[in-house]
PDB file of C-alpha atoms in Angstrom:
ATOM      1  CA  MET A 238     118.159  61.887 120.801  1.00  0.00           C
ATOM      2  CA  ALA A 239     118.217  66.129 120.369  1.00  0.00           C
ATOM      3  CA  PRO A 240     114.975  68.041 119.808  1.00  0.00           C
ATOM      4  CA  PRO A 241     114.879  69.199 116.092  1.00  0.00           C
ATOM      5  CA  THR A 242     115.514  73.108 116.161  1.00  0.00           C
ATOM      6  CA  SER A 243     112.295  74.091 114.281  1.00  0.00           C
ATOM      7  CA  ARG A 244     108.929  72.950 114.978  1.00  0.00           C
ATOM      8  CA  ARG A 245     106.565  72.145 112.782  1.00  0.00           C
ATOM      9  CA  SER A 246     103.429  74.695 113.231  1.00  0.00           C
ATOM     10  CA  GLY A 247     100.841  71.311 113.429  1.00  0.00           C
ATOM     11  CA  PHE A 248     102.895  71.085 117.303  1.00  0.00           C
ATOM     12  CA  SER A 249     100.953  74.745 118.248  1.00  0.00           C
ATOM     13  CA  LYS A 250      97.442  75.943 117.716  1.00  0.00           C
ATOM     14  CA  ARG A 251      98.705  79.566 117.491  1.00  0.00           C
ATOM     15  CA  ALA A 252     100.907  79.538 115.274  1.00  0.00           C
ATOM     16  CA  GLN A 253      98.399  78.016 113.060  1.00  0.00           C
ATOM     17  CA  TYR A 254      96.207  80.049 113.031  1.00  0.00           C
ATOM     18  CA  GLY A 255      98.978  82.451 112.205  1.00  0.00           C
ATOM     19  CA  THR A 256      99.619  80.869 109.352  1.00  0.00           C
ATOM     20  CA  PHE A 257      95.843  80.560 108.240  1.00  0.00           C
ATOM     21  CA  LEU A 258      95.688  84.196 108.770  1.00  0.00           C
ATOM     22  CA  GLY A 259      98.867  85.654 107.127  1.00  0.00           C
ATOM     23  CA  TYR A 260      96.997  83.218 103.714  1.00  0.00           C
ATOM     24  CA  VAL A 261      93.725  84.739 104.379  1.00  0.00           C
ATOM     25  CA  ALA A 262      95.397  88.175 104.593  1.00  0.00           C
ATOM     26  CA  ALA A 263      97.365  87.936 101.500  1.00  0.00           C
ATOM     27  CA  PHE A 264      94.135  86.260  99.229  1.00  0.00           C
ATOM     28  CA  GLY A 265      91.920  89.355 100.506  1.00  0.00           C
ATOM     29  CA  GLY A 266      94.894  91.949  99.126  1.00  0.00           C
ATOM     30  CA  MET A 267      94.902  90.183  96.157  1.00  0.00           C
ATOM     31  CA  LEU A 268      91.263  90.834  95.819  1.00  0.00           C
ATOM     32  CA  ALA A 269      91.283  93.976  96.261  1.00  0.00           C
ATOM     33  CA  GLY A 270      93.996  95.110  94.286  1.00  0.00           C
ATOM     34  CA  ALA A 271      92.082  93.296  91.769  1.00  0.00           C
ATOM     35  CA  LEU A 272      89.210  95.379  92.478  1.00  0.00           C
ATOM     36  CA  VAL A 273      91.034  98.762  92.749  1.00  0.00           C
ATOM     37  CA  LEU A 274      92.102  98.419  89.511  1.00  0.00           C
ATOM     38  CA  VAL A 275      88.300  97.359  87.375  1.00  0.00           C
ATOM     39  CA  VAL A 276      87.502  99.941  89.064  1.00  0.00           C
ATOM     40  CA  ALA A 277      90.128 102.346  88.064  1.00  0.00           C
ATOM     41  CA  PHE A 278      90.470 101.098  84.722  1.00  0.00           C
ATOM     42  CA  MET A 279      86.269 101.112  83.952  1.00  0.00           C
ATOM     43  CA  ASN A 280      86.430 105.175  85.865  1.00  0.00           C
ATOM     44  CA  ARG A 281      89.627 106.529  85.941  1.00  0.00           C
ATOM     45  CA  ASP A 282      87.956 109.400  88.190  1.00  0.00           C
ATOM     46  CA  ALA A 283      87.319 107.267  90.536  1.00  0.00           C
ATOM     47  CA  PHE A 284      90.319 107.556  93.516  1.00  0.00           C
ATOM     48  CA  SER A 285      91.025 111.625  92.004  1.00  0.00           C
ATOM     49  CA  GLY A 286      89.703 112.354  95.278  1.00  0.00           C
ATOM     50  CA  LEU A 287      92.468 110.433  97.020  1.00  0.00           C
ATOM     51  CA  ARG A 288      95.061 110.726  94.813  1.00  0.00           C
ATOM     52  CA  GLY A 289      94.281 114.625  95.661  1.00  0.00           C
ATOM     53  CA  ALA A 290      94.562 113.848  99.233  1.00  0.00           C
ATOM     54  CA  ALA A 291      97.979 111.906  98.973  1.00  0.00           C
ATOM     55  CA  GLY A 292      99.345 115.056  96.690  1.00  0.00           C
ATOM     56  CA  ASP A 293      98.438 117.010  99.824  1.00  0.00           C
ATOM     57  CA  VAL A 294     100.039 114.736 101.873  1.00  0.00           C
ATOM     58  CA  VAL A 295     103.341 114.737 100.384  1.00  0.00           C
ATOM     59  CA  ALA A 296     103.014 118.287  98.761  1.00  0.00           C
ATOM     60  CA  PRO A 297     106.005 119.957 101.831  1.00  0.00           C
ATOM     61  CA  ALA A 298     108.021 117.315 101.220  1.00  0.00           C
ATOM     62  CA  GLY A 299     107.667 117.653  97.388  1.00  0.00           C
ATOM     63  CA  ARG A 300     108.211 121.796  97.919  1.00  0.00           C
ATOM     64  CA  THR A 301     111.087 120.761 100.563  1.00  0.00           C
ATOM     65  CA  MET A 302     113.022 119.007  98.346  1.00  0.00           C
ATOM     66  CA  ALA A 303     112.791 121.067  95.085  1.00  0.00           C
ATOM     67  CA  ALA A 304     114.224 124.022  97.523  1.00  0.00           C
ATOM     68  CA  GLY A 305     117.240 121.929  97.752  1.00  0.00           C
ATOM     69  CA  ARG A 306     117.792 121.034  94.449  1.00  0.00           C
ATOM     70  CA  ALA A 307     117.508 124.641  93.546  1.00  0.00           C
ATOM     71  CA  SER A 308     119.783 125.565  96.075  1.00  0.00           C
ATOM     72  CA  ALA A 309     122.013 123.661  95.081  1.00  0.00           C
ATOM     73  CA  HIS A 310     121.484 124.830  91.469  1.00  0.00           C
ATOM     74  CA  ASP A 311     122.002 128.356  92.506  1.00  0.00           C
ATOM     75  CA  LEU A 312     125.169 127.076  94.290  1.00  0.00           C
ATOM     76  CA  GLY A 313     126.749 125.346  91.336  1.00  0.00           C
ATOM     77  CA  ALA A 314     126.092 128.413  89.375  1.00  0.00           C
ATOM     78  CA  VAL A 315     127.547 130.696  92.232  1.00  0.00           C
ATOM     79  CA  LEU A 316     130.771 127.997  92.246  1.00  0.00           C
ATOM     80  CA  SER A 317     130.514 128.045  88.435  1.00  0.00           C
ATOM     81  CA  GLY A 318     130.372 131.896  87.570  1.00  0.00           C
ATOM     82  CA  TYR A 319     133.472 132.239  90.311  1.00  0.00           C
ATOM     83  CA  LEU A 320     135.568 130.525  88.607  1.00  0.00           C
ATOM     84  CA  THR A 321     134.481 131.846  84.991  1.00  0.00           C
ATOM     85  CA  SER A 322     134.197 135.546  86.198  1.00  0.00           C
ATOM     86  CA  GLY A 323     137.136 136.780  84.950  1.00  0.00           C
ATOM     87  CA  ALA A 324     136.845 135.307  81.269  1.00  0.00           C
ATOM     88  CA  SER A 325     133.327 137.008  81.268  1.00  0.00           C
ATOM     89  CA  HIS A 326     134.400 140.079  82.266  1.00  0.00           C
ATOM     90  CA  ALA A 327     137.414 140.592  79.780  1.00  0.00           C
ATOM     91  CA  ARG A 328     134.290 139.159  77.450  1.00  0.00           C
ATOM     92  CA  MET A 329     131.894 141.807  78.722  1.00  0.00           C
ATOM     93  CA  GLN A 330     134.747 144.625  78.150  1.00  0.00           C
ATOM     94  CA  ARG A 331     135.562 144.296  75.357  1.00  0.00           C
ATOM     95  CA  GLU A 332     132.089 144.105  73.895  1.00  0.00           C
ATOM     96  CA  LEU A 333     131.217 147.377  75.923  1.00  0.00           C
ATOM     97  CA  GLU A 334     134.372 148.893  74.492  1.00  0.00           C
ATOM     98  CA  LEU A 335     132.974 147.339  70.911  1.00  0.00           C
ATOM     99  CA  ALA A 336     129.444 149.164  71.302  1.00  0.00           C
ATOM    100  CA  ARG A 337     131.108 152.652  72.592  1.00  0.00           C
ATOM    101  CA  VAL A 338     132.353 152.447  68.764  1.00  0.00           C
ATOM    102  CA  ARG A 339     129.105 151.671  67.131  1.00  0.00           C
ATOM    103  CA  LEU A 340     127.320 153.996  69.219  1.00  0.00           C
ATOM    104  CA  ALA A 341     129.548 156.827  68.534  1.00  0.00           C
ATOM    105  CA  GLU A 342     129.624 155.843  64.252  1.00  0.00           C
ATOM    106  CA  ALA A 343     125.435 156.092  64.745  1.00  0.00           C
ATOM    107  CA  ARG A 344     125.845 159.351  66.383  1.00  0.00           C
ATOM    108  CA  ALA A 345     128.189 160.872  63.653  1.00  0.00           C
ATOM    109  CA  LEU A 346     126.151 158.954  60.696  1.00  0.00           C
ATOM    110  CA  GLU A 347     122.569 160.560  62.538  1.00  0.00           C
ATOM    111  CA  ASP A 348     124.396 164.158  62.874  1.00  0.00           C
ATOM    112  CA  GLU A 349     124.827 163.924  59.176  1.00  0.00           C
ATOM    113  CA  ASN A 350     121.785 162.864  58.289  1.00  0.00           C
ATOM    114  CA  ARG A 351     120.292 165.584  60.122  1.00  0.00           C
ATOM    115  CA  HIS A 352     122.537 168.181  58.129  1.00  0.00           C
ATOM    116  CA  LEU A 353     122.222 166.813  55.178  1.00  0.00           C
ATOM    117  CA  ARG A 354     118.017 167.278  56.091  1.00  0.00           C
ATOM    118  CA  ALA A 355     118.683 170.619  57.031  1.00  0.00           C
ATOM    119  CA  LEU A 356     120.069 171.439  53.734  1.00  0.00           C
ATOM    120  CA  LEU A 357     117.849 170.008  51.265  1.00  0.00           C
ATOM    121  CA  ALA A 358     114.758 171.415  53.553  1.00  0.00           C
ATOM    122  CA  LEU A 359     113.402 167.803  54.106  1.00  0.00           C
ATOM    123  CA  ARG A 360     111.147 166.947  57.073  1.00  0.00           C
ATOM    124  CA  GLU A 361     110.308 164.560  59.636  1.00  0.00           C
ATOM    125  CA  VAL A 362     107.045 163.144  58.128  1.00  0.00           C
ATOM    126  CA  PRO A 363     104.336 162.355  61.500  1.00  0.00           C
ATOM    127  CA  ASP A 364     104.133 159.180  61.470  1.00  0.00           C
ATOM    128  CA  ARG A 365     100.028 160.101  63.680  1.00  0.00           C
ATOM    129  CA  PRO A 366      97.037 158.446  62.373  1.00  0.00           C
ATOM    130  CA  VAL A 367      94.035 160.167  60.786  1.00  0.00           C
ATOM    131  CA  ALA A 368      92.319 157.918  63.131  1.00  0.00           C
ATOM    132  CA  PHE A 369      91.374 154.138  64.507  1.00  0.00           C
ATOM    133  CA  ALA A 370      87.738 152.743  63.209  1.00  0.00           C
ATOM    134  CA  ARG A 371      86.405 149.321  63.859  1.00  0.00           C
ATOM    135  CA  MET A 372      86.342 146.439  61.408  1.00  0.00           C
ATOM    136  CA  ILE A 373      82.675 146.274  60.806  1.00  0.00           C
ATOM    137  CA  ALA A 374      83.107 143.915  57.657  1.00  0.00           C
ATOM    138  CA  SER A 375      85.522 142.288  55.320  1.00  0.00           C
ATOM    139  CA  SER A 376      84.863 140.451  52.439  1.00  0.00           C
ATOM    140  CA  ALA A 377      85.516 136.800  52.298  1.00  0.00           C
ATOM    141  CA  SER A 378      83.643 134.413  49.830  1.00  0.00           C
ATOM    142  CA  SER A 379      83.678 137.058  46.427  1.00  0.00           C
ATOM    143  CA  THR A 380      87.780 137.208  44.328  1.00  0.00           C
ATOM    144  CA  ARG A 381      87.286 140.717  45.254  1.00  0.00           C
ATOM    145  CA  ARG A 382      88.919 141.491  49.015  1.00  0.00           C
ATOM    146  CA  PHE A 383      86.968 145.097  50.624  1.00  0.00           C
ATOM    147  CA  ALA A 384      86.317 145.768  54.103  1.00  0.00           C
ATOM    148  CA  THR A 385      83.861 148.783  55.770  1.00  0.00           C
ATOM    149  CA  ILE A 386      85.607 150.547  58.565  1.00  0.00           C
ATOM    150  CA  SER A 387      83.604 152.556  61.345  1.00  0.00           C
ATOM    151  CA  ALA A 388      84.734 156.053  60.430  1.00  0.00           C
ATOM    152  CA  GLY A 389      84.165 158.571  57.489  1.00  0.00           C
ATOM    153  CA  SER A 390      84.669 161.672  56.037  1.00  0.00           C
ATOM    154  CA  GLY A 391      83.442 163.332  59.403  1.00  0.00           C
ATOM    155  CA  GLN A 392      86.404 162.080  61.417  1.00  0.00           C
ATOM    156  CA  GLY A 393      88.691 163.256  58.234  1.00  0.00           C
ATOM    157  CA  ILE A 394      89.197 160.141  56.770  1.00  0.00           C
ATOM    158  CA  ALA A 395      89.864 160.591  52.674  1.00  0.00           C
ATOM    159  CA  VAL A 396      89.761 158.195  49.630  1.00  0.00           C
ATOM    160  CA  GLY A 397      93.687 156.774  49.142  1.00  0.00           C
ATOM    161  CA  MET A 398      94.418 156.662  52.877  1.00  0.00           C
ATOM    162  CA  PRO A 399      96.402 153.616  53.770  1.00  0.00           C
ATOM    163  CA  VAL A 400      94.058 150.962  56.357  1.00  0.00           C
ATOM    164  CA  ARG A 401      97.156 149.793  59.098  1.00  0.00           C
ATOM    165  CA  THR A 402      97.121 147.483  61.934  1.00  0.00           C
ATOM    166  CA  PRO A 403     100.209 146.994  64.664  1.00  0.00           C
ATOM    167  CA  ARG A 404     101.128 143.962  62.186  1.00  0.00           C
ATOM    168  CA  GLY A 405     101.402 145.245  58.731  1.00  0.00           C
ATOM    169  CA  LEU A 406      99.649 146.809  56.018  1.00  0.00           C
ATOM    170  CA  VAL A 407      95.736 145.845  55.688  1.00  0.00           C
ATOM    171  CA  GLY A 408      94.959 148.270  52.597  1.00  0.00           C
ATOM    172  CA  ARG A 409      93.518 151.782  51.761  1.00  0.00           C
ATOM    173  CA  VAL A 410      90.523 153.585  51.539  1.00  0.00           C
ATOM    174  CA  LEU A 411      88.475 153.366  48.615  1.00  0.00           C
ATOM    175  CA  GLU A 412      84.850 154.932  49.222  1.00  0.00           C
ATOM    176  CA  VAL A 413      83.866 157.278  52.136  1.00  0.00           C
ATOM    177  CA  SER A 414      80.344 158.044  53.376  1.00  0.00           C
ATOM    178  CA  ARG A 415      79.650 160.230  56.553  1.00  0.00           C
ATOM    179  CA  THR A 416      80.544 158.009  59.240  1.00  0.00           C
ATOM    180  CA  THR A 417      81.848 154.594  57.414  1.00  0.00           C
ATOM    181  CA  ALA A 418      84.501 154.430  54.681  1.00  0.00           C
ATOM    182  CA  ARG A 419      85.082 151.339  51.982  1.00  0.00           C
ATOM    183  CA  VAL A 420      88.429 149.426  52.039  1.00  0.00           C
ATOM    184  CA  LEU A 421      90.243 148.082  48.864  1.00  0.00           C
ATOM    185  CA  LEU A 422      92.819 145.252  51.316  1.00  0.00           C
ATOM    186  CA  VAL A 423      95.873 144.669  49.733  1.00  0.00           C
ATOM    187  CA  THR A 424      94.963 140.968  48.849  1.00  0.00           C
ATOM    188  CA  ASP A 425      92.548 142.066  46.011  1.00  0.00           C
ATOM    189  CA  PRO A 426      93.618 140.790  42.563  1.00  0.00           C
ATOM    190  CA  GLU A 427      93.109 145.032  41.613  1.00  0.00           C
ATOM    191  CA  SER A 428      95.608 146.097  44.301  1.00  0.00           C
ATOM    192  CA  LEU A 429      99.127 146.681  43.609  1.00  0.00           C
ATOM    193  CA  VAL A 430     101.744 148.119  46.258  1.00  0.00           C
ATOM    194  CA  PRO A 431     105.421 149.058  45.647  1.00  0.00           C
ATOM    195  CA  VAL A 432     107.406 146.484  48.362  1.00  0.00           C
ATOM    196  CA  GLN A 433     110.788 145.790  48.934  1.00  0.00           C
ATOM    197  CA  ARG A 434     112.276 143.138  51.451  1.00  0.00           C
ATOM    198  CA  ALA A 435     113.174 144.376  54.468  1.00  0.00           C
ATOM    199  CA  ARG A 436     116.643 143.147  55.210  1.00  0.00           C
ATOM    200  CA  ASP A 437     117.888 144.266  51.465  1.00  0.00           C
ATOM    201  CA  GLY A 438     116.101 146.494  49.490  1.00  0.00           C
ATOM    202  CA  VAL A 439     115.095 143.942  46.893  1.00  0.00           C
ATOM    203  CA  ALA A 440     112.550 146.223  44.544  1.00  0.00           C
ATOM    204  CA  ALA A 441     108.799 143.678  43.886  1.00  0.00           C
ATOM    205  CA  LEU A 442     105.670 145.257  43.092  1.00  0.00           C
ATOM    206  CA  ALA A 443     103.026 143.027  45.504  1.00  0.00           C
ATOM    207  CA  GLN A 444      99.474 142.101  43.721  1.00  0.00           C
ATOM    208  CA  GLY A 445      96.462 140.450  45.759  1.00  0.00           C
ATOM    209  CA  HIS A 446      95.494 137.296  44.513  1.00  0.00           C
ATOM    210  CA  GLY A 447      92.317 137.004  46.150  1.00  0.00           C
ATOM    211  CA  ASP A 448      92.561 133.975  48.155  1.00  0.00           C
ATOM    212  CA  GLY A 449      94.013 136.025  51.127  1.00  0.00           C
ATOM    213  CA  THR A 450      97.815 135.609  49.757  1.00  0.00           C
ATOM    214  CA  LEU A 451      99.756 138.477  47.539  1.00  0.00           C
ATOM    215  CA  GLN A 452     101.677 137.564  44.325  1.00  0.00           C
ATOM    216  CA  LEU A 453     105.566 139.513  44.997  1.00  0.00           C
ATOM    217  CA  ARG A 454     107.355 139.815  41.508  1.00  0.00           C
ATOM    218  CA  LEU A 455     110.462 141.240  40.923  1.00  0.00           C
ATOM    219  CA  ILE A 456     111.292 144.743  39.201  1.00  0.00           C
ATOM    220  CA  ASN A 457     114.720 143.608  37.874  1.00  0.00           C
ATOM    221  CA  LEU A 458     114.106 140.071  36.630  1.00  0.00           C
ATOM    222  CA  GLY A 459     117.455 137.528  36.328  1.00  0.00           C
ATOM    223  CA  ILE A 460     118.321 134.995  39.493  1.00  0.00           C
ATOM    224  CA  ASN A 461     115.910 135.013  42.061  1.00  0.00           C
ATOM    225  CA  PRO A 462     117.468 136.328  46.044  1.00  0.00           C
ATOM    226  CA  ILE A 463     114.290 135.762  47.757  1.00  0.00           C
ATOM    227  CA  LYS A 464     113.985 133.348  50.410  1.00  0.00           C
ATOM    228  CA  LEU A 465     111.628 131.821  52.638  1.00  0.00           C
ATOM    229  CA  GLY A 466     110.756 133.710  55.737  1.00  0.00           C
ATOM    230  CA  ASP A 467     111.506 137.136  53.843  1.00  0.00           C
ATOM    231  CA  VAL A 468     109.838 139.802  54.994  1.00  0.00           C
ATOM    232  CA  PHE A 469     108.787 142.891  52.723  1.00  0.00           C
ATOM    233  CA  VAL A 470     107.739 145.749  53.700  1.00  0.00           C
ATOM    234  CA  THR A 471     106.560 149.031  51.717  1.00  0.00           C
ATOM    235  CA  SER A 472     108.915 150.952  48.909  1.00  0.00           C
ATOM    236  CA  GLY A 473     107.732 154.369  49.757  1.00  0.00           C
ATOM    237  CA  SER A 474     107.446 154.503  45.577  1.00  0.00           C
ATOM    238  CA  GLY A 475     104.214 156.789  44.312  1.00  0.00           C
ATOM    239  CA  GLY A 476     104.280 158.350  47.744  1.00  0.00           C
ATOM    240  CA  LEU A 477     100.683 156.402  48.883  1.00  0.00           C
ATOM    241  CA  TYR A 478     102.196 154.331  51.432  1.00  0.00           C
ATOM    242  CA  ALA A 479     104.870 155.554  54.033  1.00  0.00           C
ATOM    243  CA  PRO A 480     108.340 153.056  53.568  1.00  0.00           C
ATOM    244  CA  GLY A 481     108.315 150.967  56.391  1.00  0.00           C
ATOM    245  CA  THR A 482     105.695 149.484  56.512  1.00  0.00           C
ATOM    246  CA  ALA A 483     105.413 145.303  56.918  1.00  0.00           C
ATOM    247  CA  VAL A 484     103.051 143.789  54.032  1.00  0.00           C
ATOM    248  CA  ALA A 485     103.731 139.885  53.858  1.00  0.00           C
ATOM    249  CA  VAL A 486     106.211 137.246  55.001  1.00  0.00           C
ATOM    250  CA  VAL A 487     107.411 134.933  51.957  1.00  0.00           C
ATOM    251  CA  VAL A 488     105.796 131.155  51.985  1.00  0.00           C
ATOM    252  CA  GLU A 489     106.711 129.980  48.869  1.00  0.00           C
ATOM    253  CA  VAL A 490     109.156 130.909  46.191  1.00  0.00           C
ATOM    254  CA  THR A 491     108.096 130.915  42.141  1.00  0.00           C
ATOM    255  CA  ARG A 492     110.493 131.589  39.390  1.00  0.00           C
ATOM    256  CA  ASP A 493     109.952 135.484  38.629  1.00  0.00           C
ATOM    257  CA  GLY A 494     109.175 136.556  42.707  1.00  0.00           C
ATOM    258  CA  ALA A 495     107.540 134.511  45.240  1.00  0.00           C
ATOM    259  CA  ILE A 496     103.742 134.160  47.263  1.00  0.00           C
ATOM    260  CA  ALA A 497     103.415 135.185  50.597  1.00  0.00           C
ATOM    261  CA  ARG A 498     101.136 135.887  53.198  1.00  0.00           C
ATOM    262  CA  VAL A 499      99.804 139.422  54.370  1.00  0.00           C
ATOM    263  CA  LEU A 500     101.168 139.974  58.413  1.00  0.00           C
ATOM    264  CA  GLY A 501      97.677 142.090  58.443  1.00  0.00           C
ATOM    265  CA  ASP A 502      94.933 140.016  58.255  1.00  0.00           C
ATOM    266  CA  PRO A 503      91.594 141.265  57.765  1.00  0.00           C
ATOM    267  CA  ALA A 504      89.826 137.620  59.611  1.00  0.00           C
ATOM    268  CA  THR A 505      92.219 139.050  62.743  1.00  0.00           C
ATOM    269  CA  VAL A 506      91.770 142.370  63.284  1.00  0.00           C
ATOM    270  CA  ASP A 507      89.419 144.132  65.220  1.00  0.00           C
ATOM    271  CA  TYR A 508      90.574 147.586  64.990  1.00  0.00           C
ATOM    272  CA  VAL A 509      92.533 149.616  62.387  1.00  0.00           C
ATOM    273  CA  ALA A 510      94.476 152.721  61.929  1.00  0.00           C
ATOM    274  CA  ILE A 511      94.117 155.192  59.288  1.00  0.00           C
ATOM    275  CA  TYR A 512      97.036 157.123  58.226  1.00  0.00           C
ATOM    276  CA  PRO A 513      97.382 160.391  56.034  1.00  0.00           C
ATOM    277  CA  VAL A 514      98.658 159.644  52.404  1.00  0.00           C
ATOM    278  CA  PHE A 515     102.337 159.321  52.785  1.00  0.00           C
ATOM    279  CA  ALA A 516     103.183 162.143  49.540  1.00  0.00           C
ATOM    280  CA  GLN A 517     101.047 164.928  51.158  1.00  0.00           C
ATOM    281  CA  ALA A 518     102.800 164.271  54.604  1.00  0.00           C
ATOM    282  CA  ALA A 519     105.865 164.460  53.614  1.00  0.00           C
ATOM    283  CA  ALA A 520     104.930 167.433  51.304  1.00  0.00           C
ATOM    284  CA  MET A 521     106.549 166.028  48.290  1.00  0.00           C
ATOM    285  CA  PRO A 522     107.060 168.713  45.631  1.00  0.00           C
ATOM    286  CA  GLU A 523     104.639 166.680  42.979  1.00  0.00           C
ATOM    287  CA  VAL A 524     101.692 166.625  45.291  1.00  0.00           C
ATOM    288  CA  LEU A 525     101.838 170.257  45.935  1.00  0.00           C
ATOM    289  CA  THR A 526     101.443 171.280  42.396  1.00  0.00           C
ATOM    290  CA  ALA A 527      99.249 169.300  41.429  1.00  0.00           C
ATOM    291  CA  SER A 528      97.000 171.376  41.928  1.00  0.00           C
ATOM    292  CA  ARG A 529      98.895 173.547  39.849  1.00  0.00           C
ATOM    293  CA  VAL A 530      98.625 171.111  37.197  1.00  0.00           C
ATOM    294  CA  ALA A 531      95.042 171.601  35.741  1.00  0.00           C
ATOM    295  CA  GLU A 532      94.944 175.795  36.377  1.00  0.00           C
ATOM    296  CA  PRO A 533      96.678 176.340  33.187  1.00  0.00           C
ATOM    297  CA  ALA A 534      94.722 174.039  30.807  1.00  0.00           C
ATOM    298  CA  ALA A 535      92.276 176.402  31.442  1.00  0.00           C
ATOM    299  CA  LYS A 536      93.399 179.811  30.542  1.00  0.00           C
ATOM    300  CA  PRO A 537      93.603 178.744  26.953  1.00  0.00           C
ATOM    301  CA  ARG A 538      90.368 178.581  26.495  1.00  0.00           C
ATOM    302  CA  ARG A 539      89.441 181.528  28.557  1.00  0.00           C
ATOM    303  CA  LYS A 540      92.226 182.991  25.603  1.00  0.00           C
ATOM    304  CA  ALA A 541      90.419 181.711  22.881  1.00  0.00           C
ATOM    305  CA  GLY A 542      86.680 182.371  24.026  1.00  0.00           C
ATOM    306  CA  ALA A 543      88.467 186.427  24.348  1.00  0.00           C
ATOM    307  CA  LYS A 544      90.189 186.846  20.919  1.00  0.00           C
ATOM    308  CA  ALA A 545      86.511 185.051  19.409  1.00  0.00           C
ATOM    309  CA  ALA A 546      84.787 187.566  20.888  1.00  0.00           C
ATOM    310  CA  THR A 547      87.114 189.975  20.095  1.00  0.00           C
ATOM    311  CA  ALA A 548      86.814 189.052  15.866  1.00  0.00           C
ATOM    312  CA  GLY A 549      83.401 189.136  16.257  1.00  0.00           C
ATOM    313  CA  ALA A 550      83.370 192.787  17.510  1.00  0.00           C
ATOM    314  CA  THR A 551      85.306 193.574  14.633  1.00  0.00           C
ATOM    315  CA  ASP A 552      83.307 192.150  12.288  1.00  0.00           C
TER     316      ASP A 552
END
């Protein structure tokens, strides 16, 4: 009879030992894996060093693969650009021609505005601050909203000057001492700022709520055109604030206006800039003649006193 093709391990001691050692190795591997899982579950940072070492080992391979992906992406971009270069060039050519037309129109408007300003004898208002100061303190618990800055009359600060940050309007100077000044914040209930919507000039009045927000009340009542996210800037009315200074952004729309969040929040400001009163900087006629209006009121008193003296001398 022919011998069997496969013999049992019992016929060879070497095969028996090999099978036994294989079972031992498998059982030991299972125990080691279970131990690693338990340790990793109890202490997540136990194998951080090993993970870091493994990461260092495979880092060169990872960089090589990343470079290959980047090269493939660049090659695809080059091929795509080559195939679409004609259409892109034509589109950019049309946009360039349109931009040239818009630039010519803007230059024409600039020349026209320059001539109009010359005819009206208007001058450019310098947008240079009088001084820079640190925000020393600001009220947080009271309903009134004031702040103190580290600049006063010694630095040229005067009552009424607007106080601004790069983000927007903070308030105006209320009281001045030699080295400090008290600022009435725009969030104070006594503060009233003429504003307009930045994109189309819808006029409104911004009044402080005392809670860090502003109440925007429309000048022209009717259908409320305000929408969430609208930015309001100073309109320049009243001659106190220069037009175009950012004030607030709308966060809630009401029936007759909106609730807005102040952009120049004093709680997040370290330094502020103090600017001159817009009407004085622009040399508006009403400001130039304001000091002359009070003089005629005193002259009749002098005439009346002279008449009384003349009547007394006659008697």
